[in-house]
GROMACS .gro file of C-alpha atoms in nm:
model
  459
    1MET     CA    1 -17.157   4.810  -4.200
    2ASN     CA    2 -17.095   4.949  -3.851
    3LEU     CA    3 -17.074   5.320  -3.926
    4PRO     CA    4 -16.983   5.432  -3.569
    5ARG     CA    5 -16.695   5.181  -3.552
    6LEU     CA    6 -16.572   5.284  -3.898
    7SER     CA    7 -16.577   5.652  -3.792
    8VAL     CA    8 -16.386   5.578  -3.473
    9ARG     CA    9 -16.132   5.345  -3.632
   10ARG     CA   10 -16.067   5.579  -3.928
   11PRO     CA   11 -16.043   5.928  -3.773
   12ILE     CA   12 -15.856   6.081  -4.070
   13PHE     CA   13 -16.114   5.948  -4.316
   14THR     CA   14 -16.396   6.079  -4.097
   15THR     CA   15 -16.228   6.421  -4.070
   16MET     CA   16 -16.184   6.441  -4.447
   17VAL     CA   17 -16.549   6.354  -4.509
   18ALA     CA   18 -16.655   6.623  -4.260
   19LEU     CA   19 -16.429   6.880  -4.431
   20ILE     CA   20 -16.570   6.785  -4.773
   21LEU     CA   21 -16.923   6.839  -4.645
   22ILE     CA   22 -16.823   7.174  -4.494
   23VAL     CA   23 -16.659   7.297  -4.815
   24LEU     CA   24 -16.947   7.173  -5.031
   25GLY     CA   25 -17.201   7.332  -4.799
   26GLY     CA   26 -17.007   7.660  -4.781
   27VAL     CA   27 -16.986   7.691  -5.160
   28SER     CA   28 -17.354   7.601  -5.192
   29LEU     CA   29 -17.446   7.864  -4.932
   30SER     CA   30 -17.273   8.136  -5.138
   31ARG     CA   31 -17.485   8.041  -5.442
   32ILE     CA   32 -17.824   7.983  -5.283
   33GLN     CA   33 -18.080   8.253  -5.350
   34ILE     CA   34 -18.247   8.430  -5.060
   35ASP     CA   35 -18.621   8.485  -5.064
   36LEU     CA   36 -18.901   8.537  -4.816
   37LEU     CA   37 -19.105   8.231  -4.914
   38PRO     CA   38 -19.074   7.948  -5.168
   39SER     CA   39 -19.158   8.034  -5.527
   40ILE     CA   40 -19.535   8.013  -5.572
   41GLU     CA   41 -19.733   8.048  -5.894
   42LEU     CA   42 -20.105   8.063  -5.833
   43PRO     CA   43 -20.312   7.913  -6.118
   44THR     CA   44 -20.491   8.240  -6.184
   45ALA     CA   45 -20.509   8.451  -6.500
   46SER     CA   46 -20.698   8.770  -6.578
   47VAL     CA   47 -20.858   8.890  -6.901
   48ARG     CA   48 -20.875   9.270  -6.923
   49THR     CA   49 -21.071   9.446  -7.196
   50GLU     CA   50 -21.115   9.821  -7.243
   51TYR     CA   51 -21.410   9.987  -7.414
   52GLU     CA   52 -21.373  10.363  -7.387
   53GLY     CA   53 -21.680  10.558  -7.286
   54ALA     CA   54 -21.901  10.256  -7.214
   55SER     CA   55 -22.101  10.241  -6.893
   56PRO     CA   56 -22.069   9.947  -6.649
   57GLU     CA   57 -22.404   9.809  -6.769
   58VAL     CA   58 -22.289   9.812  -7.132
   59ILE     CA   59 -21.955   9.659  -7.035
   60GLU     CA   60 -22.137   9.382  -6.848
   61ARG     CA   61 -22.373   9.303  -7.137
   62LEU     CA   62 -22.144   9.337  -7.440
   63ILE     CA   63 -21.808   9.222  -7.302
   64THR     CA   64 -21.801   9.062  -6.957
   65GLN     CA   65 -22.080   8.809  -7.007
   66ILE     CA   66 -21.946   8.706  -7.347
   67ILE     CA   67 -21.590   8.660  -7.218
   68GLU     CA   68 -21.721   8.454  -6.926
   69GLU     CA   69 -21.899   8.222  -7.169
   70ILE     CA   70 -21.586   8.194  -7.382
   71VAL     CA   71 -21.336   8.119  -7.103
   72ALA     CA   72 -21.575   7.867  -6.943
   73THR     CA   73 -21.497   7.632  -7.232
   74VAL     CA   74 -21.121   7.628  -7.155
   75PRO     CA   75 -21.014   7.298  -6.994
   76GLY     CA   76 -20.921   7.313  -6.625
   77VAL     CA   77 -21.122   7.625  -6.533
   78GLU     CA   78 -21.244   7.600  -6.174
   79GLU     CA   79 -21.380   7.947  -6.093
   80ILE     CA   80 -21.460   8.267  -6.282
   81THR     CA   81 -21.510   8.607  -6.120
   82SER     CA   82 -21.561   8.934  -6.305
   83THR     CA   83 -21.573   9.307  -6.248
   84SER     CA   84 -21.737   9.557  -6.483
   85GLU     CA   85 -21.664   9.926  -6.446
   86GLU     CA   86 -21.676  10.229  -6.668
   87GLY     CA   87 -21.471  10.161  -6.980
   88ARG     CA   88 -21.315   9.840  -6.848
   89SER     CA   89 -21.391   9.473  -6.797
   90ASN     CA   90 -21.183   9.240  -6.583
   91VAL     CA   91 -21.244   8.864  -6.573
   92GLU     CA   92 -21.043   8.655  -6.324
   93VAL     CA   93 -21.003   8.288  -6.420
   94THR     CA   94 -20.889   8.034  -6.158
   95PHE     CA   95 -20.769   7.696  -6.281
   96VAL     CA   96 -20.750   7.366  -6.097
   97TRP     CA   97 -20.446   7.352  -5.868
   98GLY     CA   98 -20.152   7.191  -6.043
   99THR     CA   99 -20.243   7.325  -6.387
  100ASP     CA  100 -19.954   7.443  -6.601
  101LEU     CA  101 -20.035   7.813  -6.608
  102ASP     CA  102 -19.825   7.882  -6.918
  103ALA     CA  103 -20.013   7.620  -7.120
  104ALA     CA  104 -20.346   7.731  -6.972
  105ALA     CA  105 -20.278   8.094  -7.069
  106ILE     CA  106 -20.203   7.985  -7.427
  107ASP     CA  107 -20.531   7.790  -7.443
  108LEU     CA  108 -20.716   8.085  -7.294
  109ARG     CA  109 -20.567   8.327  -7.548
  110ALA     CA  110 -20.640   8.095  -7.841
  111THR     CA  111 -21.001   8.043  -7.732
  112ILE     CA  112 -21.063   8.418  -7.700
  113GLU     CA  113 -20.902   8.485  -8.040
  114ASP     CA  114 -21.133   8.230  -8.203
  115GLU     CA  115 -21.442   8.403  -8.061
  116ILE     CA  116 -21.318   8.764  -8.081
  117SER     CA  117 -21.581   8.845  -8.345
  118GLU     CA  118 -21.854   8.826  -8.080
  119LEU     CA  119 -21.711   9.134  -7.907
  120PRO     CA  120 -21.760   9.494  -8.027
  121ASP     CA  121 -21.529   9.603  -8.307
  122ASP     CA  122 -21.397   9.921  -8.142
  123ILE     CA  123 -21.271   9.765  -7.817
  124VAL     CA  124 -20.909   9.735  -7.713
  125ARG     CA  125 -20.817   9.371  -7.770
  126PRO     CA  126 -20.836   9.160  -7.452
  127ARG     CA  127 -20.509   9.132  -7.261
  128ILE     CA  128 -20.431   8.815  -7.071
  129SER     CA  129 -20.194   8.829  -6.776
  130LYS     CA  130 -20.084   8.560  -6.530
  131PHE     CA  131 -20.086   8.617  -6.158
  132SER     CA  132 -19.760   8.549  -5.979
  133ILE     CA  133 -19.606   8.662  -5.654
  134ASN     CA  134 -19.296   8.755  -5.856
  135SER     CA  135 -19.505   9.008  -6.050
  136PHE     CA  136 -19.521   9.240  -5.749
  137PRO     CA  137 -19.269   9.527  -5.757
  138VAL     CA  138 -18.938   9.448  -5.593
  139VAL     CA  139 -18.858   9.814  -5.532
  140LEU     CA  140 -19.096  10.110  -5.545
  141ILE     CA  141 -18.914  10.437  -5.614
  142GLY     CA  142 -19.031  10.793  -5.560
  143VAL     CA  143 -18.889  11.083  -5.764
  144SER     CA  144 -18.936  11.447  -5.667
  145SER     CA  145 -18.795  11.760  -5.829
  146PRO     CA  146 -18.852  12.136  -5.857
  147LEU     CA  147 -18.851  12.095  -6.236
  148ASP     CA  148 -19.160  12.151  -6.448
  149PRO     CA  149 -19.377  11.834  -6.429
  150VAL     CA  150 -19.364  11.777  -6.806
  151GLU     CA  151 -18.987  11.828  -6.809
  152LEU     CA  152 -18.948  11.588  -6.516
  153THR     CA  153 -19.155  11.323  -6.693
  154GLN     CA  154 -18.953  11.361  -7.011
  155LEU     CA  155 -18.626  11.338  -6.817
  156ILE     CA  156 -18.733  11.014  -6.648
  157GLU     CA  157 -18.860  10.861  -6.972
  158ASP     CA  158 -18.549  10.952  -7.174
  159ARG     CA  159 -18.260  10.922  -6.928
  160ILE     CA  160 -18.364  10.752  -6.603
  161ARG     CA  161 -18.603  10.472  -6.682
  162HIS     CA  162 -18.377  10.276  -6.917
  163ARG     CA  163 -18.099  10.270  -6.656
  164PHE     CA  164 -18.309  10.045  -6.434
  165THR     CA  165 -18.408   9.816  -6.721
  166GLN     CA  166 -18.039   9.746  -6.789
  167ILE     CA  167 -17.985   9.603  -6.440
  168PRO     CA  168 -17.947   9.222  -6.456
  169GLY     CA  169 -18.258   9.051  -6.326
  170VAL     CA  170 -18.497   9.343  -6.386
  171ALA     CA  171 -18.794   9.242  -6.601
  172GLN     CA  172 -19.014   9.553  -6.616
  173VAL     CA  173 -19.009   9.918  -6.509
  174ASP     CA  174 -19.350  10.086  -6.475
  175PHE     CA  175 -19.393  10.462  -6.456
  176TRP     CA  176 -19.686  10.593  -6.247
  177GLY     CA  177 -19.815  10.941  -6.186
  178GLY     CA  178 -19.626  11.107  -6.470
  179PHE     CA  179 -19.719  11.421  -6.661
  180PRO     CA  180 -19.718  11.318  -7.029
  181ARG     CA  181 -19.709  11.614  -7.264
  182GLU     CA  182 -20.039  11.700  -7.429
  183VAL     CA  183 -20.125  11.972  -7.678
  184ARG     CA  184 -20.481  12.065  -7.589
  185VAL     CA  185 -20.720  12.234  -7.832
  186GLU     CA  186 -21.006  12.389  -7.634
  187LEU     CA  187 -21.282  12.510  -7.868
  188TYR     CA  188 -21.501  12.817  -7.817
  189PRO     CA  189 -21.861  12.696  -7.871
  190GLU     CA  190 -22.003  13.040  -7.954
  191LYS     CA  191 -21.747  13.103  -8.231
  192ILE     CA  192 -21.794  12.755  -8.377
  193ASN     CA  193 -22.173  12.803  -8.389
  194ALA     CA  194 -22.138  13.148  -8.539
  195LEU     CA  195 -21.918  13.016  -8.822
  196GLY     CA  196 -22.129  12.704  -8.874
  197LEU     CA  197 -21.841  12.464  -8.814
  198SER     CA  198 -21.889  12.107  -8.699
  199LEU     CA  199 -21.666  11.912  -8.462
  200ASN     CA  200 -21.606  11.643  -8.723
  201GLU     CA  201 -21.485  11.903  -8.968
  202ILE     CA  202 -21.236  12.042  -8.717
  203LEU     CA  203 -21.113  11.697  -8.617
  204SER     CA  204 -21.066  11.579  -8.975
  205THR     CA  205 -20.881  11.901  -9.068
  206LEU     CA  206 -20.637  11.864  -8.778
  207ARG     CA  207 -20.593  11.492  -8.849
  208ASP     CA  208 -20.523  11.549  -9.218
  209ALA     CA  209 -20.278  11.831  -9.145
  210ASN     CA  210 -20.073  11.622  -8.905
  211LEU     CA  211 -19.941  11.341  -9.126
  212ASP     CA  212 -19.613  11.167  -9.188
  213LEU     CA  213 -19.668  10.931  -9.480
  214PRO     CA  214 -19.445  10.753  -9.733
  215ALA     CA  215 -19.455  10.913 -10.077
  216GLY     CA  216 -19.330  10.627 -10.291
  217GLN     CA  217 -18.995  10.572 -10.456
  218ILE     CA  218 -18.793  10.736 -10.731
  219GLN     CA  219 -18.555  10.539 -10.950
  220GLU     CA  220 -18.271  10.728 -11.110
  221GLY     CA  221 -18.018  10.513 -11.284
  222ARG     CA  222 -17.895  10.251 -11.044
  223TYR     CA  223 -18.019  10.444 -10.743
  224GLU     CA  224 -18.354  10.400 -10.571
  225VAL     CA  225 -18.467  10.678 -10.338
  226THR     CA  226 -18.748  10.634 -10.089
  227LEU     CA  227 -18.955  10.948 -10.040
  228ARG     CA  228 -19.147  11.059  -9.733
  229ALA     CA  229 -19.390  11.347  -9.688
  230PRO     CA  230 -19.332  11.487  -9.338
  231ALA     CA  231 -19.619  11.714  -9.244
  232GLN     CA  232 -19.644  11.672  -8.870
  233PHE     CA  233 -19.692  11.967  -8.638
  234GLU     CA  234 -19.366  12.085  -8.484
  235SER     CA  235 -19.495  12.373  -8.274
  236VAL     CA  236 -19.812  12.508  -8.118
  237GLU     CA  237 -19.807  12.803  -8.359
  238GLN     CA  238 -19.844  12.567  -8.655
  239ILE     CA  239 -20.158  12.425  -8.499
  240ARG     CA  240 -20.299  12.773  -8.441
  241ASP     CA  241 -20.226  12.870  -8.801
  242THR     CA  242 -20.398  12.565  -8.950
  243VAL     CA  243 -20.680  12.679  -9.180
  244LEU     CA  244 -21.016  12.523  -9.109
  245THR     CA  245 -21.234  12.690  -9.371
  246VAL     CA  246 -21.290  13.015  -9.561
  247ARG     CA  247 -21.571  13.254  -9.469
  248GLY     CA  248 -21.632  13.576  -9.663
  249GLY     CA  249 -21.298  13.548  -9.840
  250ALA     CA  250 -21.109  13.525  -9.511
  251ALA     CA  251 -20.938  13.212  -9.379
  252VAL     CA  252 -21.063  13.078  -9.047
  253LYS     CA  253 -20.776  12.933  -8.846
  254VAL     CA  254 -20.774  12.704  -8.545
  255GLY     CA  255 -20.646  12.988  -8.329
  256ASP     CA  256 -20.957  13.190  -8.416
  257VAL     CA  257 -21.200  12.937  -8.271
  258ALA     CA  258 -20.993  12.760  -8.007
  259ASP     CA  259 -20.734  12.806  -7.737
  260VAL     CA  260 -20.429  12.589  -7.815
  261ARG     CA  261 -20.213  12.514  -7.512
  262ASP     CA  262 -19.901  12.306  -7.461
  263THR     CA  263 -19.970  12.129  -7.130
  264TYR     CA  264 -19.994  11.777  -6.988
  265GLU     CA  265 -20.265  11.512  -6.976
  266LYS     CA  266 -20.542  11.532  -6.721
  267LEU     CA  267 -20.423  11.385  -6.392
  268THR     CA  268 -20.604  11.079  -6.259
  269ARG     CA  269 -20.375  11.033  -5.957
  270MET     CA  270 -20.161  11.260  -5.743
  271ILE     CA  271 -19.830  11.135  -5.603
  272ARG     CA  272 -19.625  11.317  -5.343
  273VAL     CA  273 -19.274  11.225  -5.230
  274ASN     CA  274 -19.166  11.377  -4.897
  275GLY     CA  275 -19.446  11.631  -4.928
  276GLU     CA  276 -19.348  11.739  -5.282
  277ARG     CA  277 -19.525  11.657  -5.604
  278GLY     CA  278 -19.347  11.373  -5.780
  279VAL     CA  279 -19.376  11.048  -5.969
  280ARG     CA  280 -19.339  10.682  -5.882
  281ILE     CA  281 -19.145  10.403  -6.053
  282ALA     CA  282 -19.225  10.035  -5.989
  283ILE     CA  283 -18.952   9.783  -6.073
  284ARG     CA  284 -19.034   9.414  -6.119
  285LYS     CA  285 -18.777   9.136  -6.131
  286GLN     CA  286 -18.748   8.828  -6.350
  287SER     CA  287 -18.895   8.511  -6.204
  288ALA     CA  288 -18.554   8.340  -6.170
  289ALA     CA  289 -18.370   8.644  -6.032
  290ASN     CA  290 -18.261   8.686  -5.671
  291THR     CA  291 -18.480   8.945  -5.502
  292VAL     CA  292 -18.213   9.058  -5.257
  293GLU     CA  293 -17.941   9.091  -5.523
  294VAL     CA  294 -18.168   9.280  -5.765
  295SER     CA  295 -18.277   9.517  -5.488
  296ARG     CA  296 -17.916   9.582  -5.389
  297GLN     CA  297 -17.820   9.672  -5.747
  298ILE     CA  298 -18.124   9.899  -5.778
  299LEU     CA  299 -18.025  10.088  -5.462
  300GLU     CA  300 -17.671  10.130  -5.597
  301GLU     CA  301 -17.813  10.268  -5.922
  302ILE     CA  302 -18.032  10.512  -5.724
  303GLU     CA  303 -17.720  10.652  -5.553
  304ARG     CA  304 -17.548  10.702  -5.888
  305ILE     CA  305 -17.855  10.875  -6.033
  306ASN     CA  306 -17.874  11.117  -5.739
  307GLU     CA  307 -17.508  11.206  -5.793
  308GLU     CA  308 -17.539  11.254  -6.170
  309PHE     CA  309 -17.874  11.439  -6.166
  310PRO     CA  310 -17.874  11.687  -5.876
  311GLN     CA  311 -18.198  11.848  -6.003
  312ILE     CA  312 -18.399  11.541  -5.899
  313HIS     CA  313 -18.421  11.340  -5.578
  314VAL     CA  314 -18.477  10.964  -5.603
  315VAL     CA  315 -18.567  10.767  -5.290
  316PRO     CA  316 -18.671  10.401  -5.239
  317VAL     CA  317 -19.023  10.397  -5.096
  318ILE     CA  318 -19.071  10.018  -5.066
  319ASN     CA  319 -18.782   9.772  -5.079
  320GLN     CA  320 -18.871   9.403  -5.063
  321GLY     CA  321 -18.503   9.307  -5.056
  322ASN     CA  322 -18.446   9.493  -4.730
  323PHE     CA  323 -18.757   9.337  -4.575
  324ILE     CA  324 -18.649   8.987  -4.683
  325GLU     CA  325 -18.296   9.038  -4.552
  326ARG     CA  326 -18.422   9.152  -4.212
  327SER     CA  327 -18.673   8.865  -4.192
  328ILE     CA  328 -18.412   8.604  -4.282
  329GLU     CA  329 -18.160   8.758  -4.041
  330ASN     CA  330 -18.416   8.741  -3.758
  331VAL     CA  331 -18.490   8.374  -3.824
  332ALA     CA  332 -18.120   8.288  -3.866
  333ARG     CA  333 -18.043   8.473  -3.542
  334SER     CA  334 -18.314   8.271  -3.368
  335VAL     CA  335 -18.153   7.948  -3.494
  336LEU     CA  336 -17.814   8.060  -3.359
  337TYR     CA  337 -17.962   8.162  -3.026
  338GLY     CA  338 -18.141   7.828  -2.998
  339GLY     CA  339 -17.824   7.633  -3.075
  340GLY     CA  340 -17.622   7.841  -2.830
  341LEU     CA  341 -17.876   7.794  -2.551
  342ALA     CA  342 -17.885   7.420  -2.619
  343VAL     CA  343 -17.506   7.404  -2.581
  344LEU     CA  344 -17.518   7.599  -2.253
  345ILE     CA  345 -17.790   7.374  -2.111
  346LEU     CA  346 -17.590   7.066  -2.212
  347LEU     CA  347 -17.284   7.207  -2.039
  348PHE     CA  348 -17.489   7.275  -1.727
  349PHE     CA  349 -17.625   6.920  -1.701
  350LEU     CA  350 -17.335   6.719  -1.844
  351ARG     CA  351 -17.067   6.920  -1.662
  352ASN     CA  352 -16.819   6.795  -1.919
  353ILE     CA  353 -16.660   7.044  -2.158
  354ARG     CA  354 -16.529   6.782  -2.401
  355SER     CA  355 -16.867   6.613  -2.443
  356THR     CA  356 -17.039   6.950  -2.485
  357LEU     CA  357 -16.785   7.054  -2.750
  358VAL     CA  358 -16.863   6.742  -2.951
  359ILE     CA  359 -17.228   6.844  -2.980
  360ALA     CA  360 -17.139   7.213  -3.022
  361VAL     CA  361 -16.919   7.130  -3.323
  362SER     CA  362 -17.168   6.888  -3.476
  363ILE     CA  363 -17.445   7.152  -3.491
  364PRO     CA  364 -17.275   7.396  -3.736
  365ILE     CA  365 -17.126   7.108  -3.939
  366SER     CA  366 -17.469   6.956  -3.988
  367ILE     CA  367 -17.628   7.290  -4.078
  368ILE     CA  368 -17.355   7.379  -4.330
  369ALA     CA  369 -17.375   7.032  -4.486
  370THR     CA  370 -17.751   7.072  -4.525
  371PHE     CA  371 -17.702   7.380  -4.743
  372SER     CA  372 -17.561   7.159  -5.020
  373LEU     CA  373 -17.887   6.960  -5.021
  374VAL     CA  374 -18.083   7.286  -5.032
  375TYR     CA  375 -17.879   7.407  -5.330
  376PHE     CA  376 -17.895   7.086  -5.534
  377GLY     CA  377 -18.264   7.049  -5.448
  378GLY     CA  378 -18.337   7.383  -5.617
  379LEU     CA  379 -18.463   7.543  -5.296
  380THR     CA  380 -18.394   7.888  -5.156
  381ILE     CA  381 -18.305   8.018  -4.813
  382ASN     CA  382 -18.643   8.132  -4.687
  383LEU     CA  383 -18.854   8.122  -4.374
  384MET     CA  384 -18.961   7.764  -4.441
  385THR     CA  385 -18.614   7.617  -4.498
  386LEU     CA  386 -18.467   7.801  -4.199
  387GLY     CA  387 -18.755   7.679  -3.986
  388GLY     CA  388 -18.674   7.325  -4.095
  389LEU     CA  389 -18.309   7.377  -4.000
  390ALA     CA  390 -18.413   7.500  -3.657
  391LEU     CA  391 -18.625   7.187  -3.611
  392GLY     CA  392 -18.334   6.970  -3.723
  393VAL     CA  393 -18.101   7.133  -3.469
  394GLY     CA  394 -18.339   7.041  -3.188
  395MET     CA  395 -18.371   6.681  -3.305
  396MET     CA  396 -17.995   6.648  -3.344
  397VAL     CA  397 -17.931   6.773  -2.991
  398ASP     CA  398 -18.180   6.519  -2.854
  399SER     CA  399 -18.016   6.234  -3.042
  400SER     CA  400 -17.668   6.349  -2.938
  401ILE     CA  401 -17.764   6.338  -2.571
  402VAL     CA  402 -17.889   5.981  -2.606
  403VAL     CA  403 -17.568   5.871  -2.783
  404LEU     CA  404 -17.341   6.043  -2.529
  405GLU     CA  405 -17.529   5.895  -2.236
  406ASN     CA  406 -17.492   5.543  -2.376
  407ILE     CA  407 -17.123   5.597  -2.448
  408PHE     CA  408 -17.069   5.706  -2.087
  409ARG     CA  409 -17.255   5.394  -1.970
  410GLN     CA  410 -17.033   5.172  -2.185
  411ARG     CA  411 -16.720   5.334  -2.049
  412ASP     CA  412 -16.810   5.379  -1.679
  413GLU     CA  413 -17.036   5.083  -1.606
  414LEU     CA  414 -16.903   4.824  -1.849
  415LYS     CA  415 -16.541   4.941  -1.810
  416LYS     CA  416 -16.466   4.955  -2.184
  417ASN     CA  417 -16.198   5.168  -2.340
  418ARG     CA  418 -16.285   5.494  -2.514
  419VAL     CA  419 -16.272   5.356  -2.869
  420ASP     CA  420 -16.495   5.056  -2.800
  421ALA     CA  421 -16.727   5.259  -2.582
  422ALA     CA  422 -16.776   5.520  -2.854
  423ALA     CA  423 -16.831   5.262  -3.130
  424GLU     CA  424 -17.055   5.020  -2.942
  425GLY     CA  425 -17.241   5.289  -2.750
  426ALA     CA  426 -17.344   5.472  -3.070
  427TRP     CA  427 -17.428   5.150  -3.255
  428GLU     CA  428 -17.641   5.017  -2.970
  429VAL     CA  429 -17.879   5.315  -2.967
  430ALA     CA  430 -17.879   5.367  -3.346
  431PRO     CA  431 -18.211   5.178  -3.400
  432ALA     CA  432 -18.378   5.376  -3.122
  433ILE     CA  433 -18.258   5.707  -3.268
  434VAL     CA  434 -18.371   5.610  -3.619
  435ALA     CA  435 -18.711   5.507  -3.483
  436SER     CA  436 -18.741   5.835  -3.292
  437THR     CA  437 -18.655   6.036  -3.603
  438ILE     CA  438 -18.905   5.842  -3.812
  439THR     CA  439 -19.182   5.913  -3.564
  440THR     CA  440 -19.114   6.285  -3.603
  441LEU     CA  441 -19.119   6.253  -3.982
  442VAL     CA  442 -19.449   6.063  -3.969
  443ILE     CA  443 -19.607   6.363  -3.797
  444PHE     CA  444 -19.525   6.579  -4.100
  445LEU     CA  445 -19.615   6.311  -4.356
  446PRO     CA  446 -19.976   6.433  -4.408
  447ILE     CA  447 -19.835   6.764  -4.535
  448VAL     CA  448 -19.743   6.580  -4.855
  449PHE     CA  449 -20.114   6.547  -4.935
  450VAL     CA  450 -20.194   6.914  -4.866
  451GLN     CA  451 -20.290   7.100  -5.184
  452GLY     CA  452 -20.315   7.465  -5.267
  453VAL     CA  453 -20.098   7.748  -5.144
  454PHE     CA  454 -20.003   7.579  -4.816
  455GLY     CA  455 -19.887   7.269  -4.998
  456ALA     CA  456 -19.662   7.481  -5.218
  457ILE     CA  457 -19.520   7.684  -4.930
  458ILE     CA  458 -19.432   7.379  -4.720
  459PRO     CA  459 -19.217   7.160  -4.948
   0.00000   0.00000   0.00000
């Protein structure tokens, strides 16, 4: 079939096909997700185990070495690296590229569960987490306020945090640098020694006095009542008045041998927002969610929170959506500038407005039509796909110049009419253009065999 002749002889049909491609590409463009790079899932998982109070040497001997021996038996493991620090062991497991990480994590978890008896009994059970680029926070938020730190932490936990979790596409909201409430009992050593009290005795007394246990059931006729014995501390005064023992006929209370204070946990990190003490909230998105859209909704929610809670000030510290938008806009602007300069250069050399307009119109039509292939191919608009579009624009301009030159030759030298010149001129150079395009594709063919991260980035 002579496609150039068919296009020239059937102009209405050709116009309708072009409009269909434009509409299909435009609709696809409105539904394509925007991201910085293609979705990448590195075949890496980590096994984290906590053992409170243990030194790095003990962690290495009792936990890290044993976990390394256990995970080495999992199929597909390529590399194991570990870190032992005070109270914590972290083992990084790298699988062979191409391994299904979900299935590998299940095998890893099952293998560790089968051999869990080899680890100390009082450890925190090992936690297995997969590494993914999508696990990095989309938006990092800073919150500052003149409120009491404990009150600020409670306000965020009770009324702010859940508002971000309800945003579509948000997977997790982590709270860093807070001031969790803590009732601290600081003992006086000299008084404890004078009364002959032991630490275990004090701990067991406080533990037994702070209970909330079920007390069975009572059946009365056709009714069944479930009983509960609430005996938890409700105030600091109740803790101070708790009787520890009796000495010389007098009750010894907690307040007699200790200072009971309502405060917050010991700080391990200090966060400041605009020079004021504050907290930080990290928001992670779901793997299938659009980073830019999720970030935009988070920023809108931040504005509403600042209006509804004037006693706090919420600001976005890091916003991946804004960075991605600016990066994509810069690349897209470069593509537009390149296409515009190509049209101007063509106009300068061809000195024919009608011929230049043909190429100028074909560039956006081809780009818009390509968006439908991007959408149905499951790709996103990222730096790689836009770079490919820029390369395609350059190749299309080159091919268009060859076709136009041959059409002019058919019309001016061979004295053919416009219809025959357009059809035969395009058909005559079609094999040469196809061969030229294939040579360009052959250059990129070895990329298909590239493995690892680069092979995943360059589809």
